GROMACS .gro file of C-alpha atoms in nm:
model
  387
    1UNK     CA    1   9.814  13.606   2.555
    2UNK     CA    2   9.529  13.363   2.505
    3UNK     CA    3   9.590  13.206   2.849
    4UNK     CA    4   9.611  13.548   3.013
    5UNK     CA    5   9.281  13.646   2.850
    6UNK     CA    6   9.112  13.330   2.976
    7UNK     CA    7   9.241  13.389   3.328
    8UNK     CA    8   9.123  13.749   3.319
    9UNK     CA    9   8.774  13.648   3.205
   10UNK     CA   10   8.758  13.379   3.474
   11UNK     CA   11   8.864  13.633   3.736
   12UNK     CA   12   8.596  13.882   3.634
   13UNK     CA   13   8.333  13.609   3.613
   14UNK     CA   14   8.419  13.496   3.966
   15UNK     CA   15   8.430  13.853   4.095
   16UNK     CA   16   8.093  13.950   3.952
   17UNK     CA   17   7.946  13.615   4.057
   18UNK     CA   18   8.050  13.677   4.418
   19UNK     CA   19   7.929  14.037   4.397
   20UNK     CA   20   7.590  13.924   4.264
   21UNK     CA   21   7.560  13.655   4.534
   22UNK     CA   22   7.622  13.894   4.822
   23UNK     CA   23   7.401  14.161   4.663
   24UNK     CA   24   7.123  13.903   4.652
   25UNK     CA   25   7.182  13.818   5.019
   26UNK     CA   26   7.163  14.187   5.105
   27UNK     CA   27   6.836  14.219   4.911
   28UNK     CA   28   6.693  13.926   5.106
   29UNK     CA   29   6.716  14.125   5.429
   30UNK     CA   30   6.407  14.310   5.299
   31UNK     CA   31   6.113  14.145   5.477
   32UNK     CA   32   5.875  14.150   5.179
   33UNK     CA   33   6.127  14.004   4.934
   34UNK     CA   34   6.239  13.752   5.195
   35UNK     CA   35   5.883  13.628   5.237
   36UNK     CA   36   5.840  13.595   4.862
   37UNK     CA   37   6.149  13.372   4.856
   38UNK     CA   38   6.045  13.170   5.162
   39UNK     CA   39   5.683  13.106   5.069
   40UNK     CA   40   5.704  13.116   4.684
   41UNK     CA   41   5.329  13.169   4.705
   42UNK     CA   42   5.303  13.336   4.364
   43UNK     CA   43   5.430  13.024   4.187
   44UNK     CA   44   5.118  12.815   4.127
   45UNK     CA   45   4.923  12.656   3.846
   46UNK     CA   46   4.586  12.828   3.904
   47UNK     CA   47   4.625  13.027   3.581
   48UNK     CA   48   4.626  12.703   3.377
   49UNK     CA   49   4.448  12.446   3.594
   50UNK     CA   50   4.162  12.573   3.806
   51UNK     CA   51   4.136  12.412   4.150
   52UNK     CA   52   3.761  12.473   4.115
   53UNK     CA   53   3.757  12.176   3.874
   54UNK     CA   54   3.904  11.896   4.090
   55UNK     CA   55   3.808  11.628   3.838
   56UNK     CA   56   4.105  11.731   3.623
   57UNK     CA   57   4.329  11.613   3.907
   58UNK     CA   58   4.181  11.263   3.906
   59UNK     CA   59   3.891  11.290   4.150
   60UNK     CA   60   3.541  11.158   4.090
   61UNK     CA   61   3.280  11.414   3.990
   62UNK     CA   62   3.195  11.624   4.299
   63UNK     CA   63   3.412  11.410   4.527
   64UNK     CA   64   3.585  11.737   4.614
   65UNK     CA   65   3.387  12.038   4.734
   66UNK     CA   66   3.582  12.365   4.703
   67UNK     CA   67   3.471  12.643   4.939
   68UNK     CA   68   3.592  12.952   5.126
   69UNK     CA   69   3.598  13.048   5.491
   70UNK     CA   70   3.700  13.373   5.659
   71UNK     CA   71   3.970  13.418   5.923
   72UNK     CA   72   3.930  13.639   6.232
   73UNK     CA   73   4.142  13.905   6.057
   74UNK     CA   74   3.913  13.897   5.753
   75UNK     CA   75   4.121  13.703   5.500
   76UNK     CA   76   3.928  13.469   5.270
   77UNK     CA   77   4.085  13.122   5.270
   78UNK     CA   78   4.027  12.878   4.985
   79UNK     CA   79   3.978  12.514   5.085
   80UNK     CA   80   3.893  12.169   4.957
   81UNK     CA   81   3.671  11.920   5.138
   82UNK     CA   82   3.753  11.576   4.995
   83UNK     CA   83   3.509  11.291   5.053
   84UNK     CA   84   3.641  10.941   5.124
   85UNK     CA   85   3.588  10.729   4.814
   86UNK     CA   86   3.392  10.458   4.997
   87UNK     CA   87   3.143  10.714   5.128
   88UNK     CA   88   3.127  10.879   4.787
   89UNK     CA   89   3.034  10.544   4.630
   90UNK     CA   90   2.734  10.511   4.864
   91UNK     CA   91   2.602  10.856   4.771
   92UNK     CA   92   2.727  10.889   4.414
   93UNK     CA   93   2.386  10.947   4.252
   94UNK     CA   94   2.294  11.230   4.488
   95UNK     CA   95   2.643  11.382   4.472
   96UNK     CA   96   2.635  11.391   4.091
   97UNK     CA   97   2.327  11.612   4.114
   98UNK     CA   98   2.506  11.867   4.332
   99UNK     CA   99   2.633  12.197   4.182
  100UNK     CA  100   3.000  12.186   4.083
  101UNK     CA  101   3.265  12.445   4.161
  102UNK     CA  102   3.325  12.659   4.467
  103UNK     CA  103   3.027  12.645   4.704
  104UNK     CA  104   2.859  12.972   4.795
  105UNK     CA  105   2.746  12.814   5.122
  106UNK     CA  106   2.938  12.498   5.213
  107UNK     CA  107   2.687  12.408   5.485
  108UNK     CA  108   2.418  12.346   5.221
  109UNK     CA  109   2.627  12.093   5.029
  110UNK     CA  110   2.568  11.720   5.061
  111UNK     CA  111   2.941  11.665   5.118
  112UNK     CA  112   2.930  11.888   5.425
  113UNK     CA  113   2.618  11.713   5.556
  114UNK     CA  114   2.790  11.377   5.521
  115UNK     CA  115   3.086  11.509   5.723
  116UNK     CA  116   2.876  11.671   5.993
  117UNK     CA  117   2.597  11.417   6.007
  118UNK     CA  118   2.794  11.094   6.048
  119UNK     CA  119   2.889  11.031   6.412
  120UNK     CA  120   3.195  10.827   6.310
  121UNK     CA  121   3.331  11.071   6.050
  122UNK     CA  122   3.699  11.141   6.088
  123UNK     CA  123   3.890  11.435   5.944
  124UNK     CA  124   4.250  11.494   5.840
  125UNK     CA  125   4.333  11.865   5.820
  126UNK     CA  126   4.619  11.901   5.575
  127UNK     CA  127   4.870  12.187   5.576
  128UNK     CA  128   5.086  12.181   5.263
  129UNK     CA  129   5.439  12.305   5.201
  130UNK     CA  130   5.555  12.625   5.035
  131UNK     CA  131   5.492  12.713   4.670
  132UNK     CA  132   5.196  12.615   4.459
  133UNK     CA  133   4.839  12.571   4.569
  134UNK     CA  134   4.613  12.310   4.723
  135UNK     CA  135   4.597  12.114   4.396
  136UNK     CA  136   4.962  12.121   4.294
  137UNK     CA  137   5.229  11.855   4.260
  138UNK     CA  138   5.195  11.540   4.471
  139UNK     CA  139   4.929  11.698   4.694
  140UNK     CA  140   4.627  11.565   4.507
  141UNK     CA  141   4.781  11.216   4.496
  142UNK     CA  142   4.831  11.232   4.871
  143UNK     CA  143   4.466  11.321   4.934
  144UNK     CA  144   4.357  11.015   4.738
  145UNK     CA  145   4.605  10.795   4.925
  146UNK     CA  146   4.455  10.909   5.254
  147UNK     CA  147   4.089  10.877   5.150
  148UNK     CA  148   4.063  10.597   4.893
  149UNK     CA  149   4.000  10.302   5.125
  150UNK     CA  150   3.676  10.124   5.041
  151UNK     CA  151   3.561  10.128   5.403
  152UNK     CA  152   3.726  10.456   5.496
  153UNK     CA  153   3.531  10.730   5.670
  154UNK     CA  154   3.827  10.970   5.667
  155UNK     CA  155   3.751  11.308   5.511
  156UNK     CA  156   4.026  11.553   5.411
  157UNK     CA  157   4.028  11.930   5.462
  158UNK     CA  158   4.309  12.099   5.267
  159UNK     CA  159   4.359  12.475   5.262
  160UNK     CA  160   4.561  12.736   5.077
  161UNK     CA  161   4.715  12.981   5.321
  162UNK     CA  162   4.669  13.355   5.274
  163UNK     CA  163   4.841  13.470   4.956
  164UNK     CA  164   4.852  13.116   4.814
  165UNK     CA  165   4.636  13.004   4.522
  166UNK     CA  166   4.291  13.164   4.536
  167UNK     CA  167   4.317  13.284   4.898
  168UNK     CA  168   4.344  13.654   4.974
  169UNK     CA  169   4.622  13.834   5.160
  170UNK     CA  170   4.999  13.804   5.191
  171UNK     CA  171   5.178  13.528   5.384
  172UNK     CA  172   5.352  13.584   5.716
  173UNK     CA  173   5.432  13.342   5.996
  174UNK     CA  174   5.163  13.478   6.226
  175UNK     CA  175   4.917  13.493   5.938
  176UNK     CA  176   4.963  13.130   5.835
  177UNK     CA  177   4.911  13.014   6.192
  178UNK     CA  178   4.592  13.224   6.209
  179UNK     CA  179   4.477  13.049   5.889
  180UNK     CA  180   4.553  12.707   6.035
  181UNK     CA  181   4.374  12.780   6.361
  182UNK     CA  182   4.076  12.915   6.165
  183UNK     CA  183   4.061  12.592   5.961
  184UNK     CA  184   4.052  12.382   6.277
  185UNK     CA  185   3.793  12.610   6.435
  186UNK     CA  186   3.580  12.575   6.121
  187UNK     CA  187   3.603  12.196   6.147
  188UNK     CA  188   3.513  12.192   6.516
  189UNK     CA  189   3.257  12.472   6.533
  190UNK     CA  190   3.089  12.464   6.191
  191UNK     CA  191   3.132  12.100   6.082
  192UNK     CA  192   3.098  11.987   6.447
  193UNK     CA  193   3.383  11.735   6.424
  194UNK     CA  194   3.533  11.697   6.773
  195UNK     CA  195   3.909  11.718   6.821
  196UNK     CA  196   3.913  11.349   6.916
  197UNK     CA  197   3.825  11.271   6.552
  198UNK     CA  198   4.073  11.513   6.392
  199UNK     CA  199   4.432  11.448   6.279
  200UNK     CA  200   4.649  11.747   6.188
  201UNK     CA  201   4.896  11.662   5.910
  202UNK     CA  202   5.166  11.896   5.783
  203UNK     CA  203   5.443  11.858   5.525
  204UNK     CA  204   5.756  12.076   5.493
  205UNK     CA  205   5.645  12.436   5.563
  206UNK     CA  206   5.316  12.280   5.674
  207UNK     CA  207   5.494  12.118   5.969
  208UNK     CA  208   5.575  12.467   6.094
  209UNK     CA  209   5.210  12.564   6.055
  210UNK     CA  210   5.106  12.243   6.230
  211UNK     CA  211   5.329  12.296   6.534
  212UNK     CA  212   5.205  12.654   6.563
  213UNK     CA  213   4.842  12.543   6.540
  214UNK     CA  214   4.856  12.250   6.782
  215UNK     CA  215   5.044  12.463   7.036
  216UNK     CA  216   4.758  12.715   7.027
  217UNK     CA  217   4.498  12.445   7.086
  218UNK     CA  218   4.707  12.283   7.360
  219UNK     CA  219   4.690  12.618   7.538
  220UNK     CA  220   4.310  12.586   7.517
  221UNK     CA  221   4.330  12.237   7.667
  222UNK     CA  222   4.227  12.067   7.341
  223UNK     CA  223   4.393  11.740   7.233
  224UNK     CA  224   4.361  11.594   6.884
  225UNK     CA  225   4.345  11.233   6.772
  226UNK     CA  226   4.693  11.277   6.631
  227UNK     CA  227   4.956  11.501   6.476
  228UNK     CA  228   5.166  11.393   6.175
  229UNK     CA  229   5.477  11.586   6.067
  230UNK     CA  230   5.625  11.491   5.729
  231UNK     CA  231   5.963  11.620   5.605
  232UNK     CA  232   5.974  11.876   5.884
  233UNK     CA  233   6.235  12.118   6.011
  234UNK     CA  234   6.349  12.249   6.348
  235UNK     CA  235   6.362  12.625   6.276
  236UNK     CA  236   6.418  12.840   5.968
  237UNK     CA  237   6.737  13.007   6.101
  238UNK     CA  238   6.889  12.663   6.168
  239UNK     CA  239   6.782  12.538   5.827
  240UNK     CA  240   6.933  12.828   5.632
  241UNK     CA  241   7.264  12.667   5.538
  242UNK     CA  242   7.114  12.320   5.488
  243UNK     CA  243   6.817  12.386   5.262
  244UNK     CA  244   6.835  12.343   4.883
  245UNK     CA  245   6.572  12.469   4.639
  246UNK     CA  246   6.433  12.161   4.462
  247UNK     CA  247   6.736  11.978   4.597
  248UNK     CA  248   6.973  12.148   4.353
  249UNK     CA  249   7.031  12.508   4.463
  250UNK     CA  250   7.187  12.534   4.812
  251UNK     CA  251   7.134  12.909   4.843
  252UNK     CA  252   7.310  12.975   5.173
  253UNK     CA  253   7.547  12.682   5.216
  254UNK     CA  254   7.848  12.893   5.101
  255UNK     CA  255   7.821  13.101   5.420
  256UNK     CA  256   7.820  12.795   5.646
  257UNK     CA  257   8.192  12.819   5.731
  258UNK     CA  258   8.158  13.185   5.836
  259UNK     CA  259   7.988  13.203   6.179
  260UNK     CA  260   7.969  13.582   6.197
  261UNK     CA  261   7.807  13.617   5.856
  262UNK     CA  262   7.580  13.328   5.939
  263UNK     CA  263   7.468  13.502   6.261
  264UNK     CA  264   7.400  13.828   6.078
  265UNK     CA  265   7.177  13.652   5.829
  266UNK     CA  266   7.004  13.450   6.103
  267UNK     CA  267   6.920  13.774   6.281
  268UNK     CA  268   6.767  13.912   5.961
  269UNK     CA  269   6.517  13.628   5.930
  270UNK     CA  270   6.170  13.775   5.991
  271UNK     CA  271   5.966  13.452   6.000
  272UNK     CA  272   6.169  13.214   6.215
  273UNK     CA  273   5.924  12.922   6.249
  274UNK     CA  274   6.070  12.785   6.574
  275UNK     CA  275   5.911  12.443   6.539
  276UNK     CA  276   6.112  12.260   6.805
  277UNK     CA  277   6.010  12.512   7.069
  278UNK     CA  278   5.644  12.500   6.970
  279UNK     CA  279   5.642  12.123   6.947
  280UNK     CA  280   5.797  12.088   7.292
  281UNK     CA  281   5.541  12.329   7.435
  282UNK     CA  282   5.258  12.134   7.268
  283UNK     CA  283   5.383  11.808   7.426
  284UNK     CA  284   5.421  11.967   7.770
  285UNK     CA  285   5.074  12.123   7.767
  286UNK     CA  286   4.884  11.826   7.624
  287UNK     CA  287   4.734  11.546   7.832
  288UNK     CA  288   4.718  11.307   7.536
  289UNK     CA  289   4.973  11.303   7.252
  290UNK     CA  290   4.987  11.088   6.939
  291UNK     CA  291   5.273  11.243   6.745
  292UNK     CA  292   5.419  11.090   6.429
  293UNK     CA  293   5.736  11.229   6.270
  294UNK     CA  294   5.824  11.097   5.922
  295UNK     CA  295   6.115  11.181   5.693
  296UNK     CA  296   6.305  11.016   5.407
  297UNK     CA  297   6.682  10.980   5.397
  298UNK     CA  298   6.687  11.079   5.031
  299UNK     CA  299   6.508  11.410   5.090
  300UNK     CA  300   6.713  11.652   4.876
  301UNK     CA  301   6.563  11.969   5.023
  302UNK     CA  302   6.545  11.928   5.402
  303UNK     CA  303   6.792  11.686   5.568
  304UNK     CA  304   6.626  11.402   5.760
  305UNK     CA  305   6.831  11.501   6.066
  306UNK     CA  306   6.592  11.793   6.107
  307UNK     CA  307   6.325  11.541   6.206
  308UNK     CA  308   6.573  11.395   6.456
  309UNK     CA  309   6.577  11.739   6.620
  310UNK     CA  310   6.197  11.748   6.627
  311UNK     CA  311   6.179  11.403   6.786
  312UNK     CA  312   6.441  11.495   7.048
  313UNK     CA  313   6.256  11.816   7.138
  314UNK     CA  314   5.923  11.636   7.171
  315UNK     CA  315   6.063  11.344   7.372
  316UNK     CA  316   6.259  11.568   7.608
  317UNK     CA  317   5.944  11.769   7.673
  318UNK     CA  318   5.788  11.464   7.840
  319UNK     CA  319   6.034  11.491   8.130
  320UNK     CA  320   6.093  11.769   8.380
  321UNK     CA  321   6.395  11.966   8.266
  322UNK     CA  322   6.475  11.734   7.976
  323UNK     CA  323   6.756  11.479   7.960
  324UNK     CA  324   7.131  11.476   7.912
  325UNK     CA  325   7.217  11.385   7.551
  326UNK     CA  326   7.385  11.055   7.639
  327UNK     CA  327   7.092  10.936   7.849
  328UNK     CA  328   6.843  11.041   7.582
  329UNK     CA  329   7.029  10.851   7.311
  330UNK     CA  330   7.051  10.542   7.530
  331UNK     CA  331   6.677  10.548   7.607
  332UNK     CA  332   6.592  10.610   7.242
  333UNK     CA  333   6.806  10.315   7.132
  334UNK     CA  334   6.607  10.082   7.358
  335UNK     CA  335   6.284  10.162   7.173
  336UNK     CA  336   6.425  10.175   6.819
  337UNK     CA  337   6.361   9.911   6.552
  338UNK     CA  338   6.625   9.884   6.278
  339UNK     CA  339   6.438   9.855   5.947
  340UNK     CA  340   6.748   9.819   5.728
  341UNK     CA  341   6.934  10.048   5.488
  342UNK     CA  342   7.003  10.290   5.772
  343UNK     CA  343   6.631  10.339   5.838
  344UNK     CA  344   6.452  10.292   6.167
  345UNK     CA  345   6.139  10.344   6.376
  346UNK     CA  346   6.170  10.492   6.725
  347UNK     CA  347   5.877  10.497   6.966
  348UNK     CA  348   5.884  10.709   7.281
  349UNK     CA  349   5.619  10.644   7.545
  350UNK     CA  350   5.591  10.874   7.842
  351UNK     CA  351   5.388  10.876   8.159
  352UNK     CA  352   5.022  10.953   8.115
  353UNK     CA  353   4.913  10.907   7.757
  354UNK     CA  354   5.190  11.043   7.535
  355UNK     CA  355   5.331  10.846   7.242
  356UNK     CA  356   5.587  10.995   7.001
  357UNK     CA  357   5.696  10.795   6.698
  358UNK     CA  358   5.972  10.877   6.453
  359UNK     CA  359   6.003  10.688   6.125
  360UNK     CA  360   6.295  10.745   5.891
  361UNK     CA  361   6.243  10.596   5.546
  362UNK     CA  362   6.500  10.516   5.280
  363UNK     CA  363   6.291  10.667   5.001
  364UNK     CA  364   6.025  10.931   4.947
  365UNK     CA  365   6.223  11.242   4.853
  366UNK     CA  366   6.062  11.561   4.981
  367UNK     CA  367   5.705  11.578   4.849
  368UNK     CA  368   5.637  11.236   4.700
  369UNK     CA  369   5.666  11.088   5.050
  370UNK     CA  370   5.312  11.218   5.114
  371UNK     CA  371   5.181  10.937   4.892
  372UNK     CA  372   5.376  10.665   5.075
  373UNK     CA  373   5.202  10.412   5.297
  374UNK     CA  374   5.374  10.514   5.626
  375UNK     CA  375   5.206  10.856   5.612
  376UNK     CA  376   4.857  10.707   5.570
  377UNK     CA  377   4.943  10.444   5.830
  378UNK     CA  378   5.036  10.715   6.080
  379UNK     CA  379   4.692  10.874   6.037
  380UNK     CA  380   4.523  10.536   6.082
  381UNK     CA  381   4.722  10.469   6.399
  382UNK     CA  382   4.632  10.813   6.530
  383UNK     CA  383   4.264  10.729   6.481
  384UNK     CA  384   4.327  10.410   6.681
  385UNK     CA  385   4.277  10.173   6.390
  386UNK     CA  386   4.466   9.864   6.498
  387UNK     CA  387   4.588   9.569   6.300
   0.00000   0.00000   0.00000
């Protein structure tokens, strides 16, 4: 009787577990709920740690200038302008006398004047991943990694998309791309930093934003100093059965063996983030390309093979009609350096002035990789720092 009771309880547990799982999948066909799950924008630390006090995240006093700008569709986007530490050191006394907190008018701040007034100022525009805010997790460490060089003149602009952190609105795919385009327009039109001195850097979800943004500017005929994609993905529908929350919860992998169910769920995805298509279009439309794709093999959330797909899409876009898979793999192998432990660097150079580089690292996980030297090195190479 005891064994029968155990079997019965196990049966009911399994039954209700399966019922709950498929009920949750059905609920996720609701666009609003689906976007909450995709963007996780309500999960952030702003209630406990104010991004308006950047010093608590390890920055020097007034090294970071928080401010807001407005998008064409009237959302208010919260942003950080982070000064390079070497430049900060030269102007520390004056910067310490500046008001702290979110600037009412960013153009009146000394930090802004140092960005706009220096003819050799360079700017990395950073688009972060889902969840959290501009000051969360490894993000602040990554800003310091990119700007801490003693002779660096690289400023950082980091934004919270609509609905994230202290920004207004609710996130959608089109909306986030509008936010990204507005950030670049602010840099070029207000701060007067030309595209030739701007690198666009995106991580995770931010790589989708980045591909959407650079495609829009390629349509305008504008080329940037470089584009860096870290821990990226090809498209949300293709990622569905591969992605794991925090590396531990593979939400949709159980439906992988069922093509029909998989197709139904793919069709229900409202924000598809077709990054490979946008990246290929960006490469085709641009006259000059410096594209860096970086991923770690031990990424527990997005498989590194997703960056392989991004590299293939970008490289194929440099030829008319693309290439047959066998030929592409053969050409890629010729320009690939084996760096050990199954890692490698592939460099694709096409006619004109297009260079695409893929670097697969052994370590870095999903977010910590932002603080690793190859990411900063990619930005330096994009700015044509040699050596």
